[in-house]
Tab-separated table of C-alpha atoms in Angstrom:
chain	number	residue	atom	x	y	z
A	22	UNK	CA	-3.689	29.981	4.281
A	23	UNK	CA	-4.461	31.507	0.635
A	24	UNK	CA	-5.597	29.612	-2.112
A	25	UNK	CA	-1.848	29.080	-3.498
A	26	UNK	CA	-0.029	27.498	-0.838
A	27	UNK	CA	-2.890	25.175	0.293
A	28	UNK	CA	-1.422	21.319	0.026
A	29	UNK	CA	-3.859	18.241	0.264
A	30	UNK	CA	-1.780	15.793	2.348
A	31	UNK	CA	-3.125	12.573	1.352
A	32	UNK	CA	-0.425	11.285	-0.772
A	33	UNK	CA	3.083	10.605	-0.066
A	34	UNK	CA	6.101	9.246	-1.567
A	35	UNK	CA	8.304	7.258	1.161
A	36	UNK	CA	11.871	5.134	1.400
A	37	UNK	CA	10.914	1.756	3.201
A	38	UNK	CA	14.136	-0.314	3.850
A	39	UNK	CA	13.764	-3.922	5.999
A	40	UNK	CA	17.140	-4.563	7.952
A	41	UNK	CA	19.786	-6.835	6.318
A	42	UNK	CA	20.606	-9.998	7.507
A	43	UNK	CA	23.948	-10.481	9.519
A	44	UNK	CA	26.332	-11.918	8.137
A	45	UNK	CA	27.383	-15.942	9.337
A	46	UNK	CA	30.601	-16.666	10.103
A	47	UNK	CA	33.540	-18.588	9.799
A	48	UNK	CA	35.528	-19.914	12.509
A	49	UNK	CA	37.386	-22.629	14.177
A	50	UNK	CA	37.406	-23.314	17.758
A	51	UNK	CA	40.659	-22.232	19.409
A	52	UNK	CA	41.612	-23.925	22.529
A	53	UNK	CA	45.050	-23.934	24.256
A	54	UNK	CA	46.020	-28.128	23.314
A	55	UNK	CA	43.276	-28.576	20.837
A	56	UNK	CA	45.457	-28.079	17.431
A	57	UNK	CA	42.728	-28.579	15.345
A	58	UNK	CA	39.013	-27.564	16.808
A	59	UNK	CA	35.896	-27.627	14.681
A	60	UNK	CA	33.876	-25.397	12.954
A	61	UNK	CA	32.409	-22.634	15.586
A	62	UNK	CA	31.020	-19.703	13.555
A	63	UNK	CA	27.386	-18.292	14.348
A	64	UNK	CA	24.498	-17.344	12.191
A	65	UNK	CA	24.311	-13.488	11.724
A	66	UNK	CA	21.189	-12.281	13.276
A	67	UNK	CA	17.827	-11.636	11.065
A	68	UNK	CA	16.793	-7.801	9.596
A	69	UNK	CA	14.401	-6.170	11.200
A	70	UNK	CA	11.384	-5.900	9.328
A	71	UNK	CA	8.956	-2.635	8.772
A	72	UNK	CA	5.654	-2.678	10.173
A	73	UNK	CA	2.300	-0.829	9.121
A	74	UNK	CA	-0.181	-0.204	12.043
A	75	UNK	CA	-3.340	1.923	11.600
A	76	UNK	CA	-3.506	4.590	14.334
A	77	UNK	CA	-7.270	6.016	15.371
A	78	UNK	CA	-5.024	9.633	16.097
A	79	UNK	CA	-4.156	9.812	12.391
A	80	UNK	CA	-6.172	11.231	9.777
A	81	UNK	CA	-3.924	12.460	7.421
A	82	UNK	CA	-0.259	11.698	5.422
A	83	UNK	CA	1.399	14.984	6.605
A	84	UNK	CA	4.226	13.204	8.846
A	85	UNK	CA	5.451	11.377	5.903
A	86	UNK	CA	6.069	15.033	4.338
A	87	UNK	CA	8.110	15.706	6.636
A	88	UNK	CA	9.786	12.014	7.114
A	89	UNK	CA	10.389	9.955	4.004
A	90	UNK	CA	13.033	7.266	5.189
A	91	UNK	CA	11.773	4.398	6.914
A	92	UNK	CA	14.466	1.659	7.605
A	93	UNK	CA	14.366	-1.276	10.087
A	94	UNK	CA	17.639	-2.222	11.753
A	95	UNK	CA	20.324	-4.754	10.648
A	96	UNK	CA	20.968	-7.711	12.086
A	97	UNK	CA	23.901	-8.281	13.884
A	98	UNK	CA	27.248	-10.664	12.769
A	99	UNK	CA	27.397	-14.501	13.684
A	100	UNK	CA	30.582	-14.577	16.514
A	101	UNK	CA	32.494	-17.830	17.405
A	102	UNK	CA	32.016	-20.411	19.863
A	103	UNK	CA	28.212	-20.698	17.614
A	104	UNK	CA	26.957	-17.594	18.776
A	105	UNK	CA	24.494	-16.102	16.754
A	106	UNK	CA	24.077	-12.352	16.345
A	107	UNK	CA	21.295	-10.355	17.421
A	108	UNK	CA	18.615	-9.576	15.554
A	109	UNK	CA	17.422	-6.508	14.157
A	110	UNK	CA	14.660	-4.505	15.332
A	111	UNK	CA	11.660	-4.266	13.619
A	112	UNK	CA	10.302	-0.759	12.467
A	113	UNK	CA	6.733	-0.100	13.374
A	114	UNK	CA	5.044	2.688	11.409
A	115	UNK	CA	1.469	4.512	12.320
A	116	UNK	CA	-0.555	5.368	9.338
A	117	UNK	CA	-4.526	6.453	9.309
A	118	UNK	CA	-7.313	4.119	8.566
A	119	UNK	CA	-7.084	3.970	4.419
A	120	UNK	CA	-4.077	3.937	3.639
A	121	UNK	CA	-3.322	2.068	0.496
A	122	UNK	CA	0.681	1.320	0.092
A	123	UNK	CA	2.272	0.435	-3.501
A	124	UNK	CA	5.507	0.026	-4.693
A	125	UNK	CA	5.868	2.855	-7.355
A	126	UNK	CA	8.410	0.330	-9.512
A	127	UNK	CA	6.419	-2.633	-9.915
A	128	UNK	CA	3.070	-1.128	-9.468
A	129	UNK	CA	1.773	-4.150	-7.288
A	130	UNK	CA	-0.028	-3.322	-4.070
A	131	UNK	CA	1.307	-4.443	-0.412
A	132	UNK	CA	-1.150	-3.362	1.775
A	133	UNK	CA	-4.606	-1.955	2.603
A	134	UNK	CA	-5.312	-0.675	5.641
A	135	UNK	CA	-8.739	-0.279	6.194
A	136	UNK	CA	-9.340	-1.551	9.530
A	137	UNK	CA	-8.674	0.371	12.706
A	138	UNK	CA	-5.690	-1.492	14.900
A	139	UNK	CA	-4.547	-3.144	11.926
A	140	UNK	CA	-0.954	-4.096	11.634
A	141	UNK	CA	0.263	-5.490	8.161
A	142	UNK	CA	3.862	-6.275	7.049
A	143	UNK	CA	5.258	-4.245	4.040
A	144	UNK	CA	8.668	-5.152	4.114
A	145	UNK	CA	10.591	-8.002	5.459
A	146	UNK	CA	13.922	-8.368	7.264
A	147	UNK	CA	16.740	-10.412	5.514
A	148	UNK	CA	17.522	-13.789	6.567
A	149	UNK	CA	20.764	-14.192	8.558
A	150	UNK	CA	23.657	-15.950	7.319
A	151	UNK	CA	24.345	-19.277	8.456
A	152	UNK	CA	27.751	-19.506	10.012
A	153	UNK	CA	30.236	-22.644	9.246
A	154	UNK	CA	29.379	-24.463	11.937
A	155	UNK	CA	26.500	-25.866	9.376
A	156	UNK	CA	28.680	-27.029	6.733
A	157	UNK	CA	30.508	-29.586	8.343
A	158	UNK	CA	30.043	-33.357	7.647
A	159	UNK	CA	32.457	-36.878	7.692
A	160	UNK	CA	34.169	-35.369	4.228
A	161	UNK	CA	34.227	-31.776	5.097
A	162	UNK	CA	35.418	-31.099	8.749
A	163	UNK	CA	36.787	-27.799	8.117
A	164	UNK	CA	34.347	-26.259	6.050
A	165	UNK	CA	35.341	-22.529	4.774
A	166	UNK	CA	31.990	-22.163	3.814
A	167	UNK	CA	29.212	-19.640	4.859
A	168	UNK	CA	26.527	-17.245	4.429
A	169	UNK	CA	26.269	-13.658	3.910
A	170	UNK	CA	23.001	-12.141	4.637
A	171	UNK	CA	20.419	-11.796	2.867
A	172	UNK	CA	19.384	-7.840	2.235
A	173	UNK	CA	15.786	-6.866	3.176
A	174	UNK	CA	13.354	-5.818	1.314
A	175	UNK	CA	13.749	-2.431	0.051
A	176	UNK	CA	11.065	-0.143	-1.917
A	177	UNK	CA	10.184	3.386	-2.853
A	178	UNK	CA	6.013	3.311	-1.777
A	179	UNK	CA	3.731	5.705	-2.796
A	180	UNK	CA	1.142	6.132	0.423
A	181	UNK	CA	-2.336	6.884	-0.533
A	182	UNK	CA	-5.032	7.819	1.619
A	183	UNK	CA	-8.689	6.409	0.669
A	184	UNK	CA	-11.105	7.398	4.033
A	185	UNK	CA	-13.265	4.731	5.286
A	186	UNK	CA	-16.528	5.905	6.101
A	187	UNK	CA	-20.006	4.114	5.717
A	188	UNK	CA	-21.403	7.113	3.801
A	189	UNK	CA	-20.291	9.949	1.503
A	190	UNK	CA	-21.672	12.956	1.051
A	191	UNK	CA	-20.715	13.964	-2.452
A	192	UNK	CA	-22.290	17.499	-4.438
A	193	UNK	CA	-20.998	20.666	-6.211
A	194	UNK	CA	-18.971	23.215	-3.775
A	195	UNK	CA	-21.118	25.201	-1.580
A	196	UNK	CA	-24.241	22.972	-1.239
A	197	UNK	CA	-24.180	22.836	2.284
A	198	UNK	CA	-22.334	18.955	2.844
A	199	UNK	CA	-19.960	20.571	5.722
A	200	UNK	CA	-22.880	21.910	7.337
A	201	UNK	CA	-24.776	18.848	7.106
A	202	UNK	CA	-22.063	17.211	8.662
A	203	UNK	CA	-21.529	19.277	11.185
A	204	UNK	CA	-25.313	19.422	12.271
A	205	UNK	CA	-25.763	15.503	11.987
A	206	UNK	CA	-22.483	14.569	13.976
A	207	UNK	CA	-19.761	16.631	16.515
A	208	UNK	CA	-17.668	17.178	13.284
A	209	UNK	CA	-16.372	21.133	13.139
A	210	UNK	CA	-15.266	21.259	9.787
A	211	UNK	CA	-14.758	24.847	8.001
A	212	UNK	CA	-18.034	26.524	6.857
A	213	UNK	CA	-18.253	29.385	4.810
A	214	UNK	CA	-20.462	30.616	1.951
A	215	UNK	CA	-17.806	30.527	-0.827
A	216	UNK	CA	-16.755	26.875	-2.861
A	217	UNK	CA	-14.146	25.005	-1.755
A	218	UNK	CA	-13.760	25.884	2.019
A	219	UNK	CA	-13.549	22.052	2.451
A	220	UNK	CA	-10.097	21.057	1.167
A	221	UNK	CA	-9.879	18.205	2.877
A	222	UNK	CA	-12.761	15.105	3.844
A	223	UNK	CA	-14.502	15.738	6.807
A	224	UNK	CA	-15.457	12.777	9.004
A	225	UNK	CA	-18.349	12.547	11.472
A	226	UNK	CA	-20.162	9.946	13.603
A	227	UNK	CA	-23.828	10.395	13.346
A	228	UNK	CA	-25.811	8.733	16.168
A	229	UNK	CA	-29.071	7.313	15.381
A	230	UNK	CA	-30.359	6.341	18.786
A	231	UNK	CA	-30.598	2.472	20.011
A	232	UNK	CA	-26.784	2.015	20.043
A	233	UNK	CA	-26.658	2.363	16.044
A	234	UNK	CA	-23.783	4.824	14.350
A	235	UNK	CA	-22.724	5.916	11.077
A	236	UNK	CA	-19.860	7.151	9.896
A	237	UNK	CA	-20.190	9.806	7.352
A	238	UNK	CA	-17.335	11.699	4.880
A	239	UNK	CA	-17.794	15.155	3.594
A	240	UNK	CA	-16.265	14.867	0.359
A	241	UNK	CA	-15.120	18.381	-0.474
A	242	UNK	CA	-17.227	19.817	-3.882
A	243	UNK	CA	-16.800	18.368	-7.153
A	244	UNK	CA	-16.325	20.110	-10.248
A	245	UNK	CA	-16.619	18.916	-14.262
A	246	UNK	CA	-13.240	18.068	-14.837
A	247	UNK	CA	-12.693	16.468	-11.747
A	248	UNK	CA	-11.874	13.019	-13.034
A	249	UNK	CA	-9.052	14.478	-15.174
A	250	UNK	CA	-7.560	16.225	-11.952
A	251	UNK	CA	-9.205	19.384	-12.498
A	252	UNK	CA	-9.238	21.022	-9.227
A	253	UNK	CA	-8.732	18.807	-6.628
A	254	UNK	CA	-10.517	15.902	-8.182
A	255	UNK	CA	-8.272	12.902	-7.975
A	256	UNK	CA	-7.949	13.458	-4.590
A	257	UNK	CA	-11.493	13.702	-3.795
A	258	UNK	CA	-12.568	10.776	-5.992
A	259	UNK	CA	-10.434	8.470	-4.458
A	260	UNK	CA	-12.307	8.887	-0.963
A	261	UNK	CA	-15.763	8.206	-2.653
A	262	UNK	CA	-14.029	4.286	-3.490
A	263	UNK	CA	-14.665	3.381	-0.225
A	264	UNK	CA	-17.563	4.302	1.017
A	265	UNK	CA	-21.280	2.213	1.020
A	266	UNK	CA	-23.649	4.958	0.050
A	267	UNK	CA	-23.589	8.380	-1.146
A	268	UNK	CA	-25.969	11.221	-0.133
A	269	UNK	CA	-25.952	13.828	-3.383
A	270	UNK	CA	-26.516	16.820	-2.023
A	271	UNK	CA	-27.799	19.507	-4.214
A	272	UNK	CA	-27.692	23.306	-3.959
A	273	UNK	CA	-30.912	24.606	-3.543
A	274	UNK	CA	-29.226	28.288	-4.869
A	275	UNK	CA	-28.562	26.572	-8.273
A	276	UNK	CA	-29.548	27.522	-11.232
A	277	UNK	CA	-30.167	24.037	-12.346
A	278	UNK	CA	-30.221	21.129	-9.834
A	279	UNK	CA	-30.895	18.928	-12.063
A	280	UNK	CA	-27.762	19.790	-14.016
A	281	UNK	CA	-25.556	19.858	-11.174
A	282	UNK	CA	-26.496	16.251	-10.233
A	283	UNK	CA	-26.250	14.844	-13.949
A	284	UNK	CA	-22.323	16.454	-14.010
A	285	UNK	CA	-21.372	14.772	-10.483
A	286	UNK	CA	-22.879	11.617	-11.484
A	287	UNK	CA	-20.576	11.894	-15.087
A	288	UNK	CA	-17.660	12.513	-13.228
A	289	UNK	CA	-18.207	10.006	-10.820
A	290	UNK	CA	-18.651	7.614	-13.262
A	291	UNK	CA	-15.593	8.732	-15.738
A	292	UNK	CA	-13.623	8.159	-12.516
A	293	UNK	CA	-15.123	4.435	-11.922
A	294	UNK	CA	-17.888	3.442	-13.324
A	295	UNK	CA	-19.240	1.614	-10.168
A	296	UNK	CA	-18.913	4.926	-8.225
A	297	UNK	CA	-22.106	5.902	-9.927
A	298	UNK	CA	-23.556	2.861	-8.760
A	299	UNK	CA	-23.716	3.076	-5.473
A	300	UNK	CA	-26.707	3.385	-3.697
A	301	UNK	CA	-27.774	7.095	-3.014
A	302	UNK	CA	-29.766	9.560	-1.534
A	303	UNK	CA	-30.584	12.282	-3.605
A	304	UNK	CA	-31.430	15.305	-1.072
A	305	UNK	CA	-32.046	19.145	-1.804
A	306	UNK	CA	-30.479	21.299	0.504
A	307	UNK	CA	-31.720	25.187	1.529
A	308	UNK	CA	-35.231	24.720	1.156
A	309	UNK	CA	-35.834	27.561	3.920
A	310	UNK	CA	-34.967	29.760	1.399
A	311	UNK	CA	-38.369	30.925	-0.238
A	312	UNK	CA	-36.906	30.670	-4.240
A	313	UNK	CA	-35.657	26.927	-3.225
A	314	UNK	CA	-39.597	26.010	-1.980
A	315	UNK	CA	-41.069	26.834	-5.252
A	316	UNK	CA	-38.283	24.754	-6.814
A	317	UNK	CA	-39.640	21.695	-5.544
A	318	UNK	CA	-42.602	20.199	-7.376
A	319	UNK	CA	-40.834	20.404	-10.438
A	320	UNK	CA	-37.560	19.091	-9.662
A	321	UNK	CA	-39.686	15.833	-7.644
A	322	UNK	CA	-41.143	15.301	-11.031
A	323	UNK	CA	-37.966	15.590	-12.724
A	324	UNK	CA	-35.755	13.350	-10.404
A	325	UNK	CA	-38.771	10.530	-10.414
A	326	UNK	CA	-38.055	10.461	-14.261
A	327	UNK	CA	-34.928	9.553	-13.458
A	328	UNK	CA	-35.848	7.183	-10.886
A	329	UNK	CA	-34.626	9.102	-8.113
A	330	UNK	CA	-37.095	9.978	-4.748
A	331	UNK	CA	-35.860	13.512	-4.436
A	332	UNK	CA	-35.334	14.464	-0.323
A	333	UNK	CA	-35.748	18.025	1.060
A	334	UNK	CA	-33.947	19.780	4.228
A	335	UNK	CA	-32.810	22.591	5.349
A	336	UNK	CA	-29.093	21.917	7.217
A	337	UNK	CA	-28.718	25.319	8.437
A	338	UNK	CA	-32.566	25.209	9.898
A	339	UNK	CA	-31.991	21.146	11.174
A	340	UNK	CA	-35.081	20.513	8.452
A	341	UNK	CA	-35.758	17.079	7.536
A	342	UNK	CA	-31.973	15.631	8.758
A	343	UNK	CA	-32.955	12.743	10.297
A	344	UNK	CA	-35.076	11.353	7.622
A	345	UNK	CA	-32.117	11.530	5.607
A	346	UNK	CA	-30.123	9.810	7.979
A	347	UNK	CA	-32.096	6.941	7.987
A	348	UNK	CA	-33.247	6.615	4.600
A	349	UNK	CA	-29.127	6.233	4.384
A	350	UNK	CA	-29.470	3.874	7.111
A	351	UNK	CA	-30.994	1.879	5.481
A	352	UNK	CA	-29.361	1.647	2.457
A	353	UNK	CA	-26.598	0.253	4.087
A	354	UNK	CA	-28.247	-2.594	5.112
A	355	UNK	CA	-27.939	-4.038	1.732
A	356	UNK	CA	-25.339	-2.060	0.732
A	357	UNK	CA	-22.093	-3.696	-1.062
A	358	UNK	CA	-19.593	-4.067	1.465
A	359	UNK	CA	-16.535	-1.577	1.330
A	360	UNK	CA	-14.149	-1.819	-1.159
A	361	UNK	CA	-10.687	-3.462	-0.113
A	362	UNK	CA	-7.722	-3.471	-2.397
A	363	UNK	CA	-6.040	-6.559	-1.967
A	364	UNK	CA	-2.615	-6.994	-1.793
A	365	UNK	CA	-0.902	-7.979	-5.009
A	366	UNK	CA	0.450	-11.445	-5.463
A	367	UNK	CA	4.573	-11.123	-5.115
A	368	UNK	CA	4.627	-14.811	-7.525
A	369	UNK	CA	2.503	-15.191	-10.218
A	370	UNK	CA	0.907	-18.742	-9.607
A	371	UNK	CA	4.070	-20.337	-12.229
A	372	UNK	CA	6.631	-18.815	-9.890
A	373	UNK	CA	7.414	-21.318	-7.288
A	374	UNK	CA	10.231	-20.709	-5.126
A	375	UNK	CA	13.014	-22.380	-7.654
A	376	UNK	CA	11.430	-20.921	-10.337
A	377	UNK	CA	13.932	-19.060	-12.600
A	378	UNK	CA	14.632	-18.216	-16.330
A	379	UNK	CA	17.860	-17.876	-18.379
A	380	UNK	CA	18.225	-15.392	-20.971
A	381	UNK	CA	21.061	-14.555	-23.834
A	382	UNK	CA	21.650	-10.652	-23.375
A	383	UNK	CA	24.127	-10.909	-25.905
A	384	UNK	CA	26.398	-13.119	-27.554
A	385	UNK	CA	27.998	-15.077	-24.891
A	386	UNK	CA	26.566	-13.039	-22.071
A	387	UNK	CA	23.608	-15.141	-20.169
A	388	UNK	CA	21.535	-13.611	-17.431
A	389	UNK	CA	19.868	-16.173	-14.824
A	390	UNK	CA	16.892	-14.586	-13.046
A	391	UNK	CA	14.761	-16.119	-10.031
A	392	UNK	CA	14.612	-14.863	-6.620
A	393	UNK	CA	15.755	-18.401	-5.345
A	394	UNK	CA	19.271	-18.031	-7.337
A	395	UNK	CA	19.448	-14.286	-7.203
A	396	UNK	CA	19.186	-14.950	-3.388
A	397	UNK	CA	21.652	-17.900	-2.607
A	398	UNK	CA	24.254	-15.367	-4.927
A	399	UNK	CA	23.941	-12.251	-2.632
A	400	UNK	CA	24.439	-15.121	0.002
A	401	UNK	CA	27.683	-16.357	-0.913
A	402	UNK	CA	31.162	-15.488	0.392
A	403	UNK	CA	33.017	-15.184	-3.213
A	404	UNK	CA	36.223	-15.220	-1.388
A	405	UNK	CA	36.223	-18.482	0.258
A	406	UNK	CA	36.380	-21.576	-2.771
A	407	UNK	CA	33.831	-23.379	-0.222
A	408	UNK	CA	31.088	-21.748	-0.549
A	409	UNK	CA	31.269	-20.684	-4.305
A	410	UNK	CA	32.077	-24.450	-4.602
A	411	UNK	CA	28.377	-24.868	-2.703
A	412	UNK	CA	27.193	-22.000	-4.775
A	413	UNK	CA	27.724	-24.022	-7.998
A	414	UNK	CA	25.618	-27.607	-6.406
A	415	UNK	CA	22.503	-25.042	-5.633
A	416	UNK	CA	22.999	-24.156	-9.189
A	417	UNK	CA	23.063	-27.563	-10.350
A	418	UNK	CA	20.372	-29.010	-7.537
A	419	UNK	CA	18.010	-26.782	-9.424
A	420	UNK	CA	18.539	-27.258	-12.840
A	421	UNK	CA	20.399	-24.001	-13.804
A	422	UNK	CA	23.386	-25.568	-15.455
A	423	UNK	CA	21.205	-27.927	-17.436
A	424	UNK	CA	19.205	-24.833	-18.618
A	425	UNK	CA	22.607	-23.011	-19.579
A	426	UNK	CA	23.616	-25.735	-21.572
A	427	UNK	CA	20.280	-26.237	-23.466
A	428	UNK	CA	21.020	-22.421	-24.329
A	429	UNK	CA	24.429	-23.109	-25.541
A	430	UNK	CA	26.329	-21.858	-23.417
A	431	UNK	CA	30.219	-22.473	-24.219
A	432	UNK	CA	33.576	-22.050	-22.147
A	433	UNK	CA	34.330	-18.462	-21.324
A	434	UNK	CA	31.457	-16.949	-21.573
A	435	UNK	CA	29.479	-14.809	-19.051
A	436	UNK	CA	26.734	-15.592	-16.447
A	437	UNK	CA	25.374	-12.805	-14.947
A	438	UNK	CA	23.303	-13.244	-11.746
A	439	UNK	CA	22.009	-10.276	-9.820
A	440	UNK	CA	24.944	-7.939	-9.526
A	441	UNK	CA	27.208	-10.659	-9.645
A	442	UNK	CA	29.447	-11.444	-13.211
A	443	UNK	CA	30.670	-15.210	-13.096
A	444	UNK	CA	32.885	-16.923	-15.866
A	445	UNK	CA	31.381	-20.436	-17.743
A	446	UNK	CA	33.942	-23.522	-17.021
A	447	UNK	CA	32.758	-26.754	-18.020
């Protein structure tokens, strides 16, 4: 694939819809010699809600290139005689080990999947409309009053993939990560002597003997720039968040080491400035190479100024790899543990469930917001005088007409809640 029409697929845009509530209904019962049966209408069945489950087959976003609509089913209509409809399946959706979900609108985060099997809900089904059959008591025995139901919840999510790995192997292009990798664990990943023949993270499994792993990433080569996007750098970066501890590998070939490792450690920082914090192992790679040897005394002394014990292999010769391993190894063992990005709050801790605000848009134009009122609106069948009639008592139950009032509202004037335009009669 030329250089042109390579894509990194580890971001994605998507469509998540939960299923709507179904609708309740009302109905009377209808008997042959029973003139006047009560109220019979069902609930309508709950939406289906969508589903995130990590999948161990998955290592990339590419099927959500090609698929971008995700959308639970609906739930089915309330019938008579009280029977409720069905509800909606609920969409299940595989996505690799790292994915981060956010709602592009609000910005908030719903999920984090770092965990292999996990399963984490991103959007829930609406509630199903509770049929008549509720709304019947010793004053009301015909009540013309019930629920629609309630949408789901509906986003555009922007998918990002962040791999989870106990170790990253971070360096300039062409210092020999992939074949570290490859040599250390049964990872193939593309080798060539050219930069950036990695365009995407490699992972590997290293075994260390006694039952004790470690996963490793192969962060393809950074360049300066790479925190502003140059190259492929935001997509690289993002895959160093996660992991424990970094090997820096250095190119042996360079004309300055030392150089090379003080502009990955900039970037890394401009980035996040606890990427360069991270424990690391500082290793220089190609030291088969006869130029590379004579390299080494000086850049030791140079590295130790900077508080660095500088490693030496050779990945291509299997020279000095398992010290490295370990000497990782054991940075882990006090190692922060993995970043997670935690979910972001859908309330603020002031926004209890009857929480809502009433603003003046306009002269004589009000707008009621709260997703308690907003809710019991969508709800409501406008057509029947019942249940606007039990519209207006939530309304009053929870303090929204006082609030109107205390903002002057006067006859004739407009209330605007959700999509829904009402007119003010006192």
């Amino acid at each position: 694939m030329g250089r042109n029409t390579t894509r990194f697929f580890d971001q994605a845009t998507v469509e998540i819809a939960a299923g709507d509530g179904g609708d309740g209904m009302v109905h009377f019962h209808r008997e042959k010699f029973v003139p006047k049966g009560g109220p019979d209408g069902g609930d309508g069945g709950h939406g289906g809600s969508v589903y995130f489950v990590t999948d161990p087959h998955l290592n990339t976003l590419l099927p959500f290139q090609q698929k971008r609509r995700f959308i639970a089913q609906h739930g089915q209509r309330g019938g008579s005689s009280n029977k409720s409809g069905k509800y909606g399946k609920d969409l299940i959706v595989k996505v690799p080990v790292g994915t981060v979900v956010r709602n592009i609108e609000t910005g908030k985060i719903i999920a984090d999947l770092a965990e292999l099997g996990e399963k984490v809900l991103v959007a829930k089904g609406g509630q199903g409309g509770r049929g008549n059959q509720h709304f019947a008591n010793s004053r009301r025995k015909t009540p013309y009053i019930a629920e629609k139901g309630d949408p789901g919840v509906s986003f555009e999510a922007e998918l990002e993939l962040k791999l989870v790995a106990d170790v990253g192997i971070v360096g300039v292009p062409n210092a020999g990560k992939s074949t570290f990798l490859s040599v250390v664990s049964a990872a193939k990943p593309k080798i060539a002597n050219y930069p950036f023949t990695t365009l995407v993270p490699n992972l590997g499994v290293a075994d260390l003997g006694s039952y004790q792993t470690m996963v490793l990433a192969d962060i393809p080569g950074l360049i300066e720039g790479a925190h502003q996007g140059v190259g492929l750098g935001f997509e690289f970066l993002r895959h160093v968040q996660r992991t424990r501890v970094l090997i820096h590998m250095l190119d042996g070939w360079s004309a300055d080491p030392l150089l090379d490792f003080n502009k990955i450690m900039t970037e890394l920082a401009l980035f996040d400035e606890d990427l360069a914090d991270k424990p690391q192992v500082v290793v220089l790679n190609k030291i088969d190479m006869p130029d590379v040897a004579e390299k080494i005394p000086a850049l030791e002394a140079a590295f130790k100024e900077q508080g660095y014990t500088l490693m030496t292999i050779s990945a291509i010769a299997h020279q000095g790899i398992r010290e490295v391993l370990f000497k990782a190894h054991d940075l882990l063992k006090d190692a922060p543990d993995p970043i997670k990005f935690e979910p972001t709050p859908t309330y603020s801790p002031v926004e209890a469930p009857d929480w809502f605000e009433v603003e003046e848009e306009e002269p004589g134009i009000f707008r009621v917001r709260g997703e308690r009122v907003e809710r019991a609106a969508r709800m409501t069948y406008w057509e029947h005088g019942d249940a606007v009639r039990y519209f207006q008592r939530i309304l009053e139950a929870i303090g929204v007409h006082k609030a109107l009032r205390t903002a002057g509202i006067e006859n004739g004037d407009t209330v605007v809640i959700d999509d829904y335009e009402l007119e003010w009669i006192e």
